[in-house]
Amino acid sequence: LTLDNLYSALSFLKQNKEPLFREVGKRLDKRFGKERATLVFYDVTNAYFETPLTDEEKKREQMDFPERLRAAAKAARLQGELGDECFNDEGEVLVELLPDAFLDAVANEKIQYLRMRGPSKEHRSDLPIVSIALAVDRKGFPLDVEIFAGNCAEMKSMEEAITSLQAKYDIKDSIVVADRGLNSVYNLKKLKEMGLGFCVAQRVTQFPKDLRDKMLDKSLYTPIYAKDPEKARIQMINDYEKTGADGATIKCKLVLTWDEDRYKRDEAILDAWERLIKRKAKNREKVNPKRSGWTSLAKFEGTQTESTIIGVDERAREKKSQFSGYAGLVFAAPDGMEESLDNVSPLELTAVYRQLTQIEDCFFIMKSFLGLRPMYVYNTDHIRGHVILCVLALILIRLLQERLSEFGEHLSIRDITESLNDACVNVSERGGEFYFQPCCRNV
């Protein structure tokens, strides 16, 4: 195999992603049943490239950008947002005549460049990244994957990824499970418009006063453990109305929990922040004042652009401490299942949400054992092909793990991948014929 053969294979995977995933989905449905997709776990990670420059800095556009730009222009014309002067007599787009306002709007869609700097999950803010949105079924098998620009906000990618997934699999009566980074009224309303339900983590620090008082009222909770009622407690608010920044609302159930172990963890984080601030105050360090992370507990003196840390803001520390140990999630049933799921218990919902660790396992496996990152390709088709290859490899390993379990061999993904990596074939040629000889790297 030559390097060109490998690149061609990546291009093939990108070009044939949809039929490949449809066929894999049919095979998995046949083996495990279509009910495997009644729960869809969704999350976003990113992968970095060991190169200092972004695609924008290198002026390397996505390969399909001209096509997507023309499609956006034609759609804008149909909606009356672009005039006829931007098109020739055959209706083709005259790119050079597109107005700056339209081009700026397209730029905001993050479709021009792929490898961009953004919030890195692995704290590699110095390197360009791509965002990878993955949907996984209740058995831990990937359903679909989408790749977005590294500077594309997670919340904005969810609608496109779930729409693509639903079109591919005709998913109905499904509940999408996701973390709070994807929780917005816009996203939740879109899921409901698609006929889907949701079970999504909810930030508890920004509730209005009346709801915050309910959350902090211990008398409204039910103990989770009868033998140790003080260890954890739970309550459900059935008529919660979540309000977005634009005033839009959506009605759903709100589950609130308090857990002693989570309380200890949250307090330990605040204590660590406090020690860090005191150390920096002692050294009179200058920083850009922010209201997130450890800086949210710090007192500053100076300007908005450069301030000196002078100590811990005790009022801010006390305010954050009142939320220690608390967590929330919002839930709504899929269309047509509201009545059957009306009496679902809050414990059942928290159990569903805890299964989100399956998708975290998928990301860990691909990054640790399947070479998802760092990536050493730069062509956007090859980048997408590389991610697709990693996801298909993960599906095969999951199937192998499932098959081994049927024979009583319960091997971890690490055991399986290490065994496969040790199994090699030596290729030799004699008299114009090729011979394949099994061998092992450890021998």
Coordinates of C-alpha atoms in Angstrom, one line a residue, residues 155-377:
M155 CA -24.7 24.3 21.3
K156 CA -24.8 25.4 17.6
S157 CA -23.7 22.0 16.3
M158 CA -26.4 19.9 18.0
E159 CA -29.3 20.7 15.7
E160 CA -27.4 19.8 12.5
A161 CA -26.1 16.6 14.0
I162 CA -29.4 15.3 15.4
T163 CA -31.3 16.3 12.2
S164 CA -28.8 14.3 10.2
L165 CA -29.1 11.3 12.6
Q166 CA -32.9 11.4 12.5
A167 CA -33.0 11.6 8.7
K168 CA -30.6 8.6 8.4
Y169 CA -32.3 6.3 10.8
D170 CA -35.9 7.6 10.9
I171 CA -35.6 7.7 14.6
K172 CA -38.8 8.1 16.5
D173 CA -39.9 7.7 20.2
S174 CA -36.3 8.4 21.2
I175 CA -34.9 10.4 24.1
V176 CA -31.7 12.4 23.5
V177 CA -29.4 12.4 26.6
A178 CA -26.7 15.1 26.8
D179 CA -24.7 17.2 29.2
R180 CA -25.4 20.8 30.2
G181 CA -23.0 22.2 27.7
L182 CA -25.7 21.5 25.1
N183 CA -28.6 22.7 27.2
S184 CA -30.3 25.7 25.6
V185 CA -34.0 26.4 25.2
Y186 CA -33.4 26.6 21.4
N187 CA -31.9 23.1 21.3
L188 CA -34.6 21.6 23.5
K189 CA -37.4 23.2 21.5
K190 CA -35.7 21.9 18.3
L191 CA -35.6 18.3 19.7
K192 CA -39.3 18.6 20.6
E193 CA -40.1 19.9 17.1
M194 CA -38.4 16.7 15.8
G195 CA -40.7 14.6 18.0
L196 CA -37.9 13.6 20.2
G197 CA -37.6 13.7 24.0
F198 CA -34.7 14.9 26.1
C199 CA -32.9 14.2 29.3
V200 CA -30.2 16.9 29.7
A201 CA -28.2 18.2 32.6
Q202 CA -29.3 21.5 34.0
R203 CA -27.1 24.2 35.5
V204 CA -28.4 25.0 39.0
T205 CA -26.5 28.3 39.8
Q206 CA -28.7 30.6 37.7
F207 CA -32.2 29.8 38.8
P208 CA -34.6 32.7 39.7
K209 CA -35.0 33.3 43.5
D210 CA -38.3 31.3 43.9
L211 CA -36.8 28.2 42.2
R212 CA -33.5 28.6 44.1
D213 CA -35.5 28.6 47.4
K214 CA -37.2 25.4 46.4
M215 CA -33.9 23.8 45.5
L216 CA -32.4 24.7 48.9
D217 CA -35.4 23.6 50.9
K218 CA -34.5 20.2 52.4
S219 CA -38.1 19.5 53.4
L220 CA -39.1 19.2 49.7
Y221 CA -36.6 16.3 49.1
T222 CA -37.0 12.5 49.4
P223 CA -34.0 10.5 50.7
I224 CA -32.5 8.2 48.1
Y225 CA -31.0 5.7 50.6
A226 CA -33.4 4.6 53.3
K227 CA -30.5 3.4 55.5
D228 CA -28.6 6.7 55.2
P229 CA -31.2 9.4 54.5
E230 CA -28.6 12.3 54.9
K231 CA -26.3 10.9 52.2
A232 CA -28.4 11.9 49.1
R233 CA -31.8 13.3 48.4
I234 CA -34.0 14.0 45.3
Q235 CA -37.0 16.0 44.2
M236 CA -38.9 16.5 41.0
I237 CA -40.7 19.6 39.8
N238 CA -43.3 18.6 37.2
D239 CA -44.3 22.0 35.9
Y240 CA -40.9 23.6 35.3
E241 CA -40.7 26.3 32.6
K242 CA -37.2 26.9 31.3
T243 CA -36.6 30.3 29.9
G244 CA -33.9 31.2 27.4
A245 CA -31.8 34.4 27.0
D246 CA -34.2 35.5 24.3
G247 CA -37.3 35.0 26.4
A248 CA -38.3 31.8 24.7
T249 CA -39.6 29.1 27.0
I250 CA -40.2 25.3 27.1
K251 CA -42.1 23.2 29.6
C252 CA -40.5 20.1 31.1
K253 CA -39.8 18.2 34.3
L254 CA -36.9 19.3 36.5
V255 CA -35.1 16.8 38.7
L256 CA -32.9 18.2 41.5
T257 CA -30.5 16.1 43.6
W258 CA -28.1 16.7 46.5
D259 CA -25.3 14.2 47.1
E260 CA -22.8 14.2 50.0
D261 CA -19.9 12.9 47.8
R262 CA -20.6 15.6 45.2
Y263 CA -20.7 18.2 48.0
K264 CA -17.3 17.1 49.2
R265 CA -15.9 17.3 45.7
D266 CA -17.4 20.8 45.0
E267 CA -16.1 22.1 48.3
A268 CA -12.6 20.6 47.6
I269 CA -12.6 22.5 44.3
L270 CA -13.5 25.8 46.0
D271 CA -10.8 25.2 48.7
A272 CA -8.2 24.7 46.0
W273 CA -9.3 27.9 44.2
E274 CA -9.1 29.7 47.5
R275 CA -5.5 28.5 48.1
L276 CA -4.6 29.5 44.5
I277 CA -6.0 33.0 44.9
K278 CA -4.2 33.6 48.2
R279 CA -0.9 32.5 46.6
K280 CA -1.4 34.8 43.7
A281 CA -2.5 37.7 46.0
K282 CA 0.7 37.3 48.0
N283 CA 2.7 37.7 44.8
R284 CA 0.5 40.6 43.6
E285 CA -0.1 38.9 40.3
K286 CA -1.8 40.8 37.5
V287 CA -4.6 39.1 35.4
N288 CA -7.5 39.8 33.2
P289 CA -10.4 39.8 35.6
K290 CA -13.1 37.2 34.6
R291 CA -16.1 35.8 36.4
S292 CA -15.5 32.1 35.7
G293 CA -13.3 29.4 37.2
W294 CA -11.1 30.4 40.1
T295 CA -11.2 34.1 39.2
S296 CA -14.9 34.2 40.2
L297 CA -13.7 34.0 43.8
A298 CA -11.0 36.6 43.6
K299 CA -11.0 40.3 44.6
F300 CA -9.2 42.7 42.2
E301 CA -8.0 46.2 42.1
G302 CA -7.2 48.0 38.9
T303 CA -8.8 48.4 35.5
Q304 CA -11.1 46.1 33.5
T305 CA -8.2 45.1 31.2
E306 CA -5.5 44.6 33.9
S307 CA -6.1 44.0 37.6
T308 CA -4.1 42.9 40.6
I309 CA -5.4 40.1 42.7
I310 CA -5.7 41.3 46.3
G311 CA -7.5 38.3 48.0
V312 CA -10.5 36.1 48.3
D313 CA -14.0 37.5 47.8
E314 CA -15.7 35.9 50.8
R315 CA -19.2 36.8 49.7
A316 CA -18.6 35.1 46.3
R317 CA -17.2 32.1 48.1
E318 CA -20.2 31.8 50.4
K319 CA -22.6 32.2 47.5
K320 CA -20.9 29.4 45.5
S321 CA -20.8 27.2 48.5
Q322 CA -24.5 27.1 48.9
F323 CA -24.8 25.3 45.6
S324 CA -22.2 22.6 46.5
G325 CA -23.6 19.1 46.2
Y326 CA -26.6 20.1 44.0
A327 CA -27.2 19.0 40.4
G328 CA -30.2 19.1 38.1
L329 CA -31.5 17.7 34.8
V330 CA -34.5 18.5 32.6
F331 CA -36.7 15.9 31.0
A332 CA -39.5 15.8 28.4
A333 CA -41.0 12.7 26.8
P334 CA -41.0 12.1 23.0
D335 CA -44.2 12.9 21.1
G336 CA -46.9 10.4 21.7
M337 CA -45.3 9.0 24.8
E338 CA -46.1 11.9 27.3
E339 CA -48.9 9.9 29.0
S340 CA -46.9 6.6 29.3
L341 CA -43.9 8.4 30.8
D342 CA -45.9 10.9 32.9
N343 CA -45.2 8.8 36.1
V344 CA -41.5 8.2 35.4
S345 CA -39.7 8.5 38.7
P346 CA -36.8 11.0 39.3
L347 CA -34.5 8.1 40.2
E348 CA -35.2 6.5 36.8
L349 CA -34.3 9.7 35.1
T350 CA -31.0 10.1 36.9
A351 CA -30.2 6.5 36.1
V352 CA -30.8 7.3 32.4
Y353 CA -28.5 10.3 32.6
R354 CA -25.7 8.4 34.3
Q355 CA -25.5 6.2 31.2
L356 CA -24.0 9.2 29.4
T357 CA -20.7 7.8 30.5
Q358 CA -21.0 5.4 27.6
I359 CA -20.2 8.2 25.1
E360 CA -17.3 9.4 27.3
D361 CA -15.9 5.8 27.1
C362 CA -16.2 6.0 23.3
F363 CA -14.2 9.2 23.1
F364 CA -11.6 7.7 25.5
I365 CA -11.2 4.6 23.4
M366 CA -10.8 6.4 20.2
K367 CA -8.3 8.8 21.6
S368 CA -6.3 6.3 23.6
F369 CA -6.4 3.2 21.4
L370 CA -7.5 4.1 17.9
G371 CA -5.4 7.1 17.1
L372 CA -8.1 9.8 16.9
R373 CA -5.7 12.4 18.0
P374 CA -3.4 14.1 17.2
M375 CA -4.3 14.1 13.5
Y376 CA -1.6 14.2 10.8
V377 CA -3.8 15.0 7.8

